[in-house]
Short mmCIF file of C-alpha atoms in Angstrom, two decimals:
data_model
loop_
_atom_site.label_atom_id
_atom_site.label_comp_id
_atom_site.label_asym_id
_atom_site.label_seq_id
_atom_site.Cartn_x
_atom_site.Cartn_y
_atom_site.Cartn_z
CA MET E 24 0.00 0.00 0.00
CA LYS E 25 1.41 3.38 -1.01
CA LYS E 26 0.58 6.52 0.89
CA ASP E 27 -0.43 9.82 -0.67
CA LYS E 28 2.72 11.89 -0.06
CA LYS E 29 0.96 15.28 -0.17
CA LEU E 30 -1.86 14.12 2.11
CA ASN E 31 0.76 12.70 4.46
CA GLN E 32 2.45 16.12 4.60
CA TRP E 33 -0.87 17.80 5.36
CA PHE E 34 -1.69 15.29 8.07
CA TRP E 35 1.80 15.68 9.52
CA LYS E 36 1.42 19.47 9.64
CA TRP E 37 -1.83 19.37 11.59
CA HIS E 38 -0.72 16.45 13.74
CA PHE E 39 2.29 18.57 14.68
CA ILE E 40 0.34 21.78 15.37
CA ALA E 41 -2.38 19.99 17.32
CA GLY E 42 0.26 18.10 19.28
CA ILE E 43 2.16 21.24 20.25
CA ILE E 44 -1.03 22.95 21.44
CA SER E 45 -2.52 19.88 23.16
CA LEU E 46 0.61 18.49 24.77
CA PRO E 47 0.54 20.41 28.10
CA PHE E 48 -3.11 19.45 28.59
CA VAL E 49 -2.51 15.81 27.60
CA LEU E 50 0.23 15.59 30.23
CA VAL E 51 -2.12 17.02 32.87
CA LEU E 52 -4.90 14.60 31.87
CA SER E 53 -2.62 11.54 31.81
CA ILE E 54 -0.93 12.31 35.16
CA THR E 55 -4.18 13.21 36.96
CA GLY E 56 -5.86 10.20 35.35
CA ALA E 57 -3.20 7.90 36.82
CA ILE E 58 -3.61 9.50 40.25
CA TYR E 59 -7.43 9.40 40.11
CA LEU E 60 -7.35 5.62 39.70
CA PHE E 61 -6.46 5.53 43.41
CA LYS E 62 -9.73 7.30 44.31
CA PRO E 63 -11.49 4.14 45.62
CA ASP E 64 -8.55 3.42 47.95
CA VAL E 65 -8.41 7.00 49.25
CA GLU E 66 -12.16 7.11 49.88
CA LYS E 67 -12.23 3.61 51.36
CA GLU E 68 -9.59 4.57 53.92
CA ALA E 69 -11.40 7.81 54.80
CA ILE E 70 -14.74 6.02 55.17
CA ALA E 71 -13.29 3.13 57.20
CA ASN E 72 -12.26 5.52 59.97
CA ILE E 73 -15.87 6.74 60.24
CA GLN E 74 -17.83 3.57 59.50
CA SER E 75 -15.89 1.16 61.73
CA ILE E 76 -17.77 0.25 64.92
CA GLU E 77 -17.44 -2.27 67.73
CA SER E 78 -19.94 -5.09 68.00
CA THR E 79 -20.71 -4.69 71.69
CA GLN E 80 -24.20 -6.16 71.70
CA ALA E 81 -26.44 -8.44 69.68
CA ILE E 82 -29.47 -6.16 69.50
CA THR E 83 -29.47 -3.40 66.89
CA VAL E 84 -31.43 -0.16 66.78
CA SER E 85 -34.33 -0.16 64.31
CA TYR E 86 -33.73 1.11 60.80
CA GLU E 87 -36.53 3.62 61.34
CA LYS E 88 -34.64 5.12 64.29
CA GLN E 89 -31.36 5.09 62.34
CA TYR E 90 -33.11 6.81 59.44
CA GLU E 91 -34.51 9.53 61.72
CA ASN E 92 -31.08 10.15 63.30
CA ALA E 93 -29.45 10.37 59.88
CA LYS E 94 -32.20 12.75 58.75
CA GLU E 95 -31.67 14.97 61.79
CA TYR E 96 -27.91 15.04 61.18
CA LEU E 97 -28.27 15.84 57.47
CA LYS E 98 -31.09 18.37 58.00
CA LYS E 99 -32.81 16.68 55.07
CA LYS E 100 -34.27 13.29 54.16
CA PRO E 101 -31.78 10.58 53.10
CA ASN E 102 -32.66 9.12 49.71
CA THR E 103 -30.70 5.86 49.89
CA LEU E 104 -29.54 3.18 52.32
CA ILE E 105 -26.61 0.92 51.43
CA LEU E 106 -27.41 -2.58 52.68
CA ASN E 107 -24.75 -3.83 55.04
CA ASN E 108 -24.49 -7.21 56.78
CA GLU E 109 -21.08 -6.63 58.40
CA VAL E 110 -21.25 -6.42 62.19
CA THR E 111 -18.25 -4.07 62.45
CA LYS E 112 -19.55 -1.47 59.99
CA GLY E 113 -22.16 1.21 60.56
CA ASN E 114 -25.05 1.70 58.15
CA GLU E 115 -24.62 4.25 55.39
CA PHE E 116 -27.44 6.66 54.57
CA ILE E 117 -26.97 8.87 51.51
CA SER E 118 -28.40 12.25 50.62
CA GLY E 119 -28.03 13.89 47.21
CA ARG E 120 -26.64 12.57 43.94
CA PHE E 121 -23.47 12.75 41.88
CA GLY E 122 -21.17 15.59 43.01
CA GLY E 123 -23.60 16.67 45.74
CA LYS E 124 -23.74 13.25 47.38
CA LYS E 125 -23.11 13.05 51.13
CA SER E 126 -22.99 9.92 53.28
CA VAL E 127 -23.86 9.67 56.96
CA PHE E 128 -22.85 6.60 58.98
CA VAL E 129 -25.00 5.39 61.84
CA ASN E 130 -23.90 2.94 64.52
CA LYS E 131 -26.45 0.12 64.20
CA TYR E 132 -26.10 -0.80 67.90
CA THR E 133 -26.46 2.65 69.45
CA GLY E 134 -28.27 4.54 66.70
CA LYS E 135 -25.80 7.41 66.97
CA VAL E 136 -24.24 9.07 63.93
CA SER E 137 -20.52 8.27 63.86
CA GLY E 138 -19.70 10.79 61.16
CA SER E 139 -20.24 11.85 57.57
CA PHE E 140 -18.32 11.66 54.31
CA SER E 141 -18.38 13.67 51.11
CA ALA E 142 -15.98 13.15 48.21
CA LYS E 143 -15.59 16.94 48.11
CA ASN E 144 -13.74 16.78 51.43
CA THR E 145 -10.85 14.69 50.08
CA TRP E 146 -7.80 15.87 48.13
CA MET E 147 -8.84 13.43 45.41
CA TYR E 148 -11.74 15.74 44.59
CA THR E 149 -9.24 18.41 43.50
CA VAL E 150 -7.56 15.83 41.26
CA ARG E 151 -10.95 15.02 39.77
CA LYS E 152 -11.73 18.69 39.09
CA LEU E 153 -8.28 19.12 37.55
CA HIS E 154 -8.75 16.04 35.35
CA GLY E 155 -12.28 16.93 34.29
CA GLU E 156 -12.20 20.70 34.00
CA LEU E 157 -8.64 21.92 34.70
CA LEU E 158 -10.08 23.70 37.77
CA GLY E 159 -11.76 26.06 35.29
CA GLY E 160 -15.44 25.25 35.71
CA LYS E 161 -17.57 25.23 32.56
CA ILE E 162 -14.83 26.83 30.46
CA GLY E 163 -12.32 24.26 31.70
CA THR E 164 -14.70 21.42 30.88
CA LYS E 165 -15.01 22.66 27.30
CA ILE E 166 -11.22 22.98 26.99
CA VAL E 167 -10.86 19.36 28.12
CA GLU E 168 -13.51 18.34 25.58
CA LEU E 169 -11.67 20.25 22.84
CA ILE E 170 -8.36 18.58 23.74
CA ALA E 171 -10.00 15.14 23.88
CA SER E 172 -11.55 15.76 20.45
CA TRP E 173 -8.17 16.70 19.01
CA MET E 174 -6.64 13.64 20.65
CA VAL E 175 -8.93 11.53 18.47
CA VAL E 176 -7.63 13.42 15.43
CA LEU E 177 -4.04 13.07 16.68
CA ILE E 178 -4.46 9.31 16.97
CA LEU E 179 -6.06 8.91 13.53
CA THR E 180 -3.53 11.15 11.74
CA GLY E 181 -0.69 9.58 13.72
CA LEU E 182 -1.68 6.10 12.55
CA TYR E 183 -1.59 7.30 8.93
CA ILE E 184 1.67 9.23 9.27
CA TRP E 185 3.69 6.67 11.17
CA TRP E 186 2.41 3.43 9.68
CA PRO E 187 5.73 1.65 8.97
CA PHE E 188 5.44 1.00 5.26
CA SER E 189 8.95 2.28 4.54
CA LYS E 190 10.58 -0.06 7.07
CA GLY E 191 8.18 -2.95 6.71
CA ILE E 192 6.01 -4.39 9.46
CA LYS E 193 8.98 -4.64 11.84
CA GLY E 194 8.78 -0.85 12.23
CA ALA E 195 5.70 -1.39 14.38
CA PHE E 196 7.75 -3.36 16.89
CA ILE E 197 11.33 -2.10 16.78
CA ILE E 198 12.63 1.01 18.51
CA ARG E 199 15.95 2.09 16.99
CA PHE E 200 18.38 2.75 19.83
CA LYS E 201 21.51 3.20 17.73
CA GLU E 202 20.44 5.79 15.15
CA GLY E 203 20.65 8.96 17.22
CA ARG E 204 18.55 10.50 19.97
CA ARG E 205 16.08 12.15 17.64
CA THR E 206 15.26 8.80 16.00
CA LEU E 207 15.13 7.07 19.39
CA TYR E 208 12.58 9.47 20.88
CA ARG E 209 10.64 9.59 17.62
CA ASP E 210 10.34 5.78 17.71
CA LEU E 211 9.42 5.78 21.41
CA HIS E 212 6.57 8.17 20.58
CA ALA E 213 5.45 6.45 17.38
CA VAL E 214 5.73 2.78 18.36
CA THR E 215 4.14 3.34 21.78
CA GLY E 216 1.39 5.42 20.17
CA PHE E 217 0.74 2.76 17.54
CA TRP E 218 0.17 0.01 20.09
CA MET E 219 -1.91 2.17 22.40
CA SER E 220 -4.03 3.79 19.68
CA ILE E 221 -7.09 1.51 19.86
CA LEU E 222 -7.10 1.47 23.67
CA LEU E 223 -6.70 5.25 23.77
CA LEU E 224 -9.75 5.64 21.53
CA VAL E 225 -11.77 3.37 23.86
CA ILE E 226 -10.56 5.36 26.90
CA LEU E 227 -11.49 8.63 25.20
CA ALA E 228 -14.91 7.16 24.39
CA GLY E 229 -15.28 6.50 28.12
CA GLY E 230 -14.53 10.13 28.92
CA PHE E 231 -16.71 11.87 26.36
CA PRO E 232 -20.07 11.12 28.09
CA TRP E 233 -18.93 13.42 30.94
CA THR E 234 -18.32 16.36 28.59
CA ASP E 235 -20.74 19.26 28.12
CA VAL E 236 -21.40 19.44 24.38
CA PHE E 237 -20.77 15.88 23.22
CA GLY E 238 -22.33 14.50 26.42
CA SER E 239 -25.51 16.54 25.96
CA ASN E 240 -25.78 15.54 22.30
CA PHE E 241 -25.23 11.88 23.17
CA LYS E 242 -28.03 11.99 25.77
CA TRP E 243 -30.31 13.60 23.18
CA VAL E 244 -29.58 10.81 20.69
CA GLN E 245 -30.32 8.22 23.40
CA LYS E 246 -33.62 9.92 24.12
CA VAL E 247 -34.88 10.20 20.54
CA THR E 248 -33.74 6.68 19.65
CA ASN E 249 -35.03 5.20 22.93
CA THR E 250 -31.65 3.55 23.55
CA GLY E 251 -31.05 4.79 27.10
CA TYR E 252 -32.55 3.63 30.37
CA PRO E 253 -36.27 2.73 30.28
CA LYS E 254 -38.46 5.57 31.58
CA THR E 255 -39.47 3.45 34.56
CA TRP E 256 -35.87 2.51 35.50
CA SER E 257 -35.74 5.39 38.02
CA GLY E 258 -39.33 4.75 39.15
CA ARG E 259 -40.82 7.56 37.08
CA GLY E 260 -44.44 6.74 36.24
CA LEU E 261 -44.63 3.94 38.80
CA THR E 262 -47.00 4.27 41.76
CA SER E 263 -47.85 2.53 45.00
CA THR E 264 -51.45 1.77 45.94
CA LEU E 265 -52.28 4.24 48.70
CA LYS E 266 -53.08 2.70 52.08
CA GLU E 267 -53.21 3.94 55.64
CA LYS E 268 -49.80 2.65 56.66
CA ARG E 269 -46.66 1.86 54.68
CA ILE E 270 -44.35 -1.05 55.47
CA THR E 271 -41.40 -0.34 57.77
CA ILE E 272 -37.85 0.07 56.56
CA GLU E 273 -37.06 -3.18 58.44
CA GLU E 274 -39.60 -5.04 56.32
CA MET E 275 -38.33 -3.44 53.13
CA VAL E 276 -34.69 -4.28 53.98
CA LEU E 277 -35.71 -7.91 54.48
CA ILE E 278 -37.43 -7.94 51.07
CA ALA E 279 -34.36 -6.35 49.48
CA LYS E 280 -32.01 -8.93 51.03
CA GLN E 281 -34.24 -11.75 49.81
CA GLN E 282 -33.45 -10.71 46.22
CA ASN E 283 -29.86 -11.97 46.71
CA LEU E 284 -28.44 -9.40 44.33
CA PRO E 285 -24.68 -9.59 43.72
CA GLY E 286 -22.39 -6.65 44.52
CA VAL E 287 -23.38 -3.60 46.56
CA THR E 288 -27.15 -3.34 47.04
CA SER E 289 -28.89 0.01 47.56
CA LEU E 290 -32.36 0.70 48.92
CA GLY E 291 -33.94 3.88 47.58
CA PHE E 292 -36.62 5.50 49.72
CA PRO E 293 -39.92 6.72 48.23
CA LYS E 294 -39.87 10.37 47.15
CA SER E 295 -43.58 10.87 47.88
CA ALA E 296 -46.64 9.10 49.27
CA LYS E 297 -47.40 7.63 45.84
CA SER E 298 -43.91 6.56 44.72
CA THR E 299 -42.10 3.27 45.33
CA PHE E 300 -39.15 1.78 47.17
CA SER E 301 -36.34 0.89 44.77
CA VAL E 302 -33.72 -1.82 45.11
CA SER E 303 -30.67 -1.85 42.85
CA ASN E 304 -27.17 -3.27 42.80
CA LYS E 305 -23.82 -2.14 41.49
CA THR E 306 -21.70 -5.02 40.31
CA PHE E 307 -19.58 -6.33 37.47
CA PRO E 308 -20.25 -7.72 34.96
CA LEU E 309 -22.77 -5.00 34.21
CA ASP E 310 -25.38 -7.44 32.90
CA ALA E 311 -25.87 -8.71 36.48
CA GLN E 312 -27.31 -5.34 37.52
CA LYS E 313 -31.03 -5.03 38.27
CA MET E 314 -33.49 -2.31 39.29
CA LEU E 315 -36.55 -3.42 41.26
CA HIS E 316 -39.46 -1.25 42.43
CA PHE E 317 -41.75 -2.22 45.30
CA ASP E 318 -45.06 -0.85 46.55
CA GLN E 319 -44.26 1.09 49.73
CA TYR E 320 -47.51 -0.04 51.43
CA SER E 321 -47.68 -3.73 50.54
CA GLY E 322 -44.07 -4.57 49.62
CA LYS E 323 -45.23 -6.19 46.37
CA LEU E 324 -43.02 -5.99 43.30
CA VAL E 325 -44.31 -3.27 40.97
CA LYS E 326 -41.63 -3.39 38.24
CA GLU E 327 -38.46 -5.39 37.59
CA HIS E 328 -35.76 -4.20 35.21
CA THR E 329 -32.75 -6.24 34.16
CA TRP E 330 -29.74 -5.06 32.18
CA SER E 331 -31.35 -6.37 28.98
CA ASP E 332 -34.02 -3.65 29.33
CA VAL E 333 -31.36 -0.94 28.98
CA GLY E 334 -30.86 0.47 25.46
CA PHE E 335 -27.69 -0.48 23.59
CA LEU E 336 -26.28 3.06 23.56
CA MET E 337 -26.58 3.30 27.34
CA ARG E 338 -25.10 -0.17 27.78
CA GLY E 339 -22.16 0.81 25.59
CA ARG E 340 -21.81 4.13 27.40
CA MET E 341 -21.77 2.52 30.84
CA TRP E 342 -19.25 -0.09 29.69
CA VAL E 343 -16.70 2.41 28.31
CA MET E 344 -17.17 4.72 31.32
CA ALA E 345 -16.49 1.83 33.72
CA PHE E 346 -13.51 0.74 31.60
CA HIS E 347 -12.22 4.34 31.65
CA GLN E 348 -12.23 4.23 35.47
CA GLY E 349 -10.65 0.77 35.71
CA GLU E 350 -13.70 -0.73 37.43
CA PHE E 351 -13.67 -4.20 35.84
CA GLY E 352 -11.14 -5.62 38.25
CA ALA E 353 -7.39 -5.64 38.79
CA TRP E 354 -6.57 -6.29 35.11
CA ASN E 355 -8.58 -3.21 34.07
CA TRP E 356 -7.04 -1.03 36.80
CA TRP E 357 -3.47 -1.98 35.91
CA LEU E 358 -4.19 -1.56 32.21
CA MET E 359 -5.51 1.99 32.76
CA PHE E 360 -2.60 2.85 35.05
CA GLY E 361 -0.09 1.48 32.54
CA ILE E 362 -1.66 3.41 29.67
CA ALA E 363 -1.68 6.65 31.70
CA ILE E 364 2.04 6.23 32.41
CA ALA E 365 2.77 5.23 28.80
CA LEU E 366 0.81 8.25 27.48
CA THR E 367 2.87 10.52 29.73
CA ALA E 368 6.12 8.94 28.50
CA MET E 369 4.96 9.05 24.88
CA SER E 370 4.10 12.74 25.16
CA LEU E 371 7.46 13.56 26.74
CA ALA E 372 9.21 11.56 24.01
CA ALA E 373 7.38 13.71 21.42
CA VAL E 374 8.65 16.88 23.13
CA ILE E 375 12.25 15.66 23.20
CA SER E 376 12.04 14.49 19.58
CA TYR E 377 10.71 17.92 18.61
CA ILE E 378 13.56 19.68 20.45
CA TYR E 379 16.13 17.61 18.53
CA ARG E 380 14.28 18.22 15.25
CA LYS E 381 13.58 21.94 15.67
CA GLN E 382 15.93 24.39 14.01
CA LYS E 383 16.93 27.57 15.81
CA GLY E 384 14.64 30.49 15.02
CA SER E 385 11.87 28.29 13.65
CA TRP E 386 8.85 26.50 15.09
CA GLY E 387 9.62 23.60 12.78
CA VAL E 388 6.09 23.33 11.41
CA PRO E 389 6.10 20.75 8.58
CA LYS E 390 5.63 22.24 5.11
CA VAL E 391 2.81 21.23 2.79
CA SER E 392 2.98 21.28 -1.00
CA THR E 393 1.21 24.32 -2.50
CA LYS E 394 -0.36 21.92 -4.99
CA PHE E 395 -2.15 19.97 -2.27
CA LYS E 396 -5.96 20.11 -2.41
CA LEU E 397 -8.39 18.41 -0.07
CA THR E 398 -10.42 15.70 -1.77
CA LYS E 399 -14.15 15.20 -1.25
CA SER E 400 -13.47 12.23 1.01
CA ASN E 401 -11.11 14.38 3.13
CA ILE E 402 -13.76 17.09 3.46
CA ILE E 403 -16.49 14.56 4.29
CA SER E 404 -14.25 13.05 6.97
CA ILE E 405 -13.61 16.48 8.54
CA ILE E 406 -17.33 17.33 8.46
CA GLY E 407 -18.17 13.94 9.99
CA LEU E 408 -15.70 14.42 12.83
CA SER E 409 -17.01 17.96 13.34
CA ILE E 410 -20.57 16.68 13.73
CA VAL E 411 -19.57 13.94 16.18
CA PHE E 412 -17.21 16.23 18.09
CA PRO E 413 -18.69 19.76 17.98
CA MET E 414 -15.79 21.35 19.85
CA PHE E 415 -13.43 20.02 17.19
CA GLY E 416 -15.78 21.40 14.52
CA PHE E 417 -15.77 24.80 16.21
CA SER E 418 -11.97 24.86 16.21
CA VAL E 419 -11.87 23.80 12.53
CA VAL E 420 -14.08 26.78 11.62
CA LEU E 421 -11.71 29.11 13.49
CA ILE E 422 -8.70 27.55 11.76
CA PHE E 423 -10.40 27.88 8.36
CA LEU E 424 -11.18 31.57 8.96
CA TYR E 425 -7.63 32.20 10.16
CA GLU E 426 -6.15 30.53 7.07
CA LYS E 427 -8.41 32.57 4.79
CA LEU E 428 -7.50 35.86 6.51
CA ARG E 429 -3.84 34.91 6.41
CA ALA E 430 -4.06 34.14 2.68
CA LEU E 431 -5.75 37.50 2.01
CA LYS E 432 -3.07 39.30 3.98
CA PHE E 433 -0.24 37.76 1.97
CA SER E 434 -2.07 38.25 -1.36
CA ASN E 435 -2.27 41.98 -0.64
#
């Protein structure tokens, strides 16, 4: 297979420019990503100090009393109870969702609150904000999305530029240590990038659902194609048959435990007099997850959802997001950690290679033949990427306008 030399030059130019601009951000994302993989360990240690209790007696305080004490401590109603059978751990009541989530731990033997935990109170939260938004709020989030979009382009153009046709297939495996430092660091960047390319694309896919523009568009597509969670997954539209007295939390906990769900089981409390109790579990593999809704007055099952009820786009989204966070076990964690370290090394190798390549007084931007013209397929590809990744499309428009203004300036 023979490459188009002029197209290769054009790809190389934009790969180079995008790399120079993106590199500082890529280093921040890769380093913070590696650190953030330790989040479960940091939080587990912080929670253990609060949740740990002594089993001094056989009789426990009622869940109703524990709920009321947690409610008084939080100054608002808890929405979830994490089921816990361990005698040396207090019960966890949760208020809020996502970034606003706060946990309160209640000693099951005394009923007293032993403390509270919020992810915002750990140093890992700063790492998360740095990784997700560069500590820049909404603007930072969009910058991260822009960089992630260009990383996709960097990977695709890099595969085309560095595919080892000139050296044969061995060029995909061999790093040349004896042909000078520039060649060494170039090979470290190219060969490492080649072997990580597919995994990097999967990791990026796992990060995009958290972004503002792409994430919002993806949710819209899920909604119009009915490929997300079923409407009743969260209990919306489901009702309990009104009676004088609802079942106790004790009774509902017993029903929840009888489901024998694998992983961590959560009991969601009714939001109103007409809504339902919900029982769900977080576990891997994902297809073992369920969402069950029970009448809060009779305890009868109102609706059962299994993973097969979830639309394929949501299933794919949840899979790549879990993979991105290394949640599928030790192999996944070590793979993500290794890739984060390799991406850091690959980026640094690109910088060093550039320093050796760069001539004094010049940025070293690769030149493109004046005879080069984009083909229809090139334009369609750019438009396609711009539609999928709007922040990339926005930057392409700015680049196009800049190039036009620059051309007019030199023509005058």
